[in-house]
Amino acid sequence: MFEISKADWKLFRARLPEWQEKYMERLTKEYIELLSSSEPASTRFWELEKRIKEDRRHPGVILEMRKSTAAWNIANLVAGDVITLDDLDGFSQDLIDGVKLMLKQYS
């Protein structure tokens, strides 16, 4: 298992709330669009309920914070379109390379 450095761990813990907030802002806009559609109210309600139920499990919303799984968490955030590899600016090259390797497993 790939373990990140203390510096990368500290940076990850600092950036994660910002990344999650940005992702949830995107979700909120999608919910508003869904609720603003011309579908019947019941259809919009149940679709919103379904989306929230699915989205609340997404790493962009909730993530278990463990140093031992942080690199995988970052890879999941990239794979889940919460962040991009560009968002990893400031992290060590070892971490970035490790995340890229993990992402190849998703392909």
Short mmCIF file of C-alpha atoms in Angstrom, two decimals, residues 18-96:
data_model
loop_
_atom_site.label_atom_id
_atom_site.label_comp_id
_atom_site.label_asym_id
_atom_site.label_seq_id
_atom_site.Cartn_x
_atom_site.Cartn_y
_atom_site.Cartn_z
CA GLU A 18 -12.07 23.17 -0.06
CA TRP A 19 -12.34 20.44 -2.70
CA GLN A 20 -15.45 18.98 -1.09
CA GLU A 21 -17.09 22.38 -0.75
CA LYS A 22 -16.46 23.10 -4.43
CA TYR A 23 -17.89 19.70 -5.39
CA MET A 24 -20.98 20.16 -3.22
CA GLU A 25 -21.52 23.58 -4.78
CA ARG A 26 -21.58 21.85 -8.16
CA LEU A 27 -24.07 19.30 -6.84
CA THR A 28 -26.28 22.04 -5.45
CA LYS A 29 -26.41 23.71 -8.86
CA GLU A 30 -27.37 20.39 -10.42
CA TYR A 31 -30.13 19.96 -7.83
CA ILE A 32 -31.45 23.44 -8.57
CA GLU A 33 -31.52 22.61 -12.27
CA LEU A 34 -33.35 19.36 -11.53
CA LEU A 35 -35.90 21.13 -9.33
CA SER A 36 -36.39 23.86 -11.94
CA SER A 37 -37.34 21.41 -14.69
CA SER A 38 -40.85 21.14 -16.05
CA GLU A 39 -41.29 17.58 -14.77
CA PRO A 40 -44.13 16.93 -12.30
CA ALA A 41 -43.31 17.87 -8.70
CA SER A 42 -43.40 14.25 -7.57
CA THR A 43 -40.91 13.23 -10.27
CA ARG A 44 -38.54 16.04 -9.29
CA PHE A 45 -38.90 15.22 -5.60
CA TRP A 46 -38.11 11.52 -5.99
CA GLU A 47 -35.29 12.16 -8.44
CA LEU A 48 -33.74 14.63 -6.00
CA GLU A 49 -34.10 12.14 -3.16
CA LYS A 50 -32.40 9.46 -5.27
CA ARG A 51 -29.57 11.80 -6.29
CA ILE A 52 -28.89 12.94 -2.72
CA LYS A 53 -28.88 9.35 -1.50
CA GLU A 54 -26.30 8.43 -4.16
CA ASP A 55 -24.27 11.61 -3.87
CA ARG A 56 -23.88 11.48 -0.10
CA ARG A 57 -21.69 8.37 -0.49
CA HIS A 58 -19.42 10.03 -3.06
CA PRO A 59 -15.85 10.89 -1.93
CA GLY A 60 -16.55 14.49 -2.89
CA VAL A 61 -19.07 14.60 -0.05
CA ILE A 62 -17.78 12.22 2.60
CA LEU A 63 -14.40 10.63 2.99
CA GLU A 64 -12.80 8.59 5.74
CA MET A 65 -9.60 10.37 6.74
CA ARG A 66 -6.72 7.94 7.22
CA LYS A 67 -3.14 8.57 6.29
CA SER A 68 -2.82 4.97 5.15
CA THR A 69 -5.55 5.40 2.52
CA ALA A 70 -5.01 9.04 1.60
CA ALA A 71 -3.32 8.33 -1.75
CA TRP A 72 -6.24 6.09 -2.77
CA ASN A 73 -8.65 8.75 -1.57
CA ILE A 74 -6.93 11.31 -3.79
CA ALA A 75 -7.09 8.90 -6.74
CA ASN A 76 -10.81 8.39 -6.04
CA LEU A 77 -11.34 12.16 -5.96
CA VAL A 78 -9.67 12.48 -9.37
CA ALA A 79 -11.55 9.49 -10.79
CA GLY A 80 -14.82 10.88 -9.40
CA ASP A 81 -14.29 14.27 -11.08
CA VAL A 82 -14.07 16.07 -7.74
CA ILE A 83 -10.57 17.33 -8.54
CA THR A 84 -8.13 17.12 -11.43
CA LEU A 85 -4.46 16.26 -11.47
CA ASP A 86 -3.83 20.01 -11.71
CA ASP A 87 -5.31 20.34 -8.21
CA LEU A 88 -2.38 18.29 -6.93
CA ASP A 89 0.00 21.20 -7.51
CA GLY A 90 2.15 21.49 -4.40
CA PHE A 91 2.08 17.78 -3.59
CA SER A 92 5.23 15.70 -3.95
CA GLN A 93 6.02 14.17 -7.32
CA ASP A 94 6.02 10.75 -5.62
CA LEU A 95 2.39 11.23 -4.60
CA ILE A 96 1.36 12.52 -8.02
#
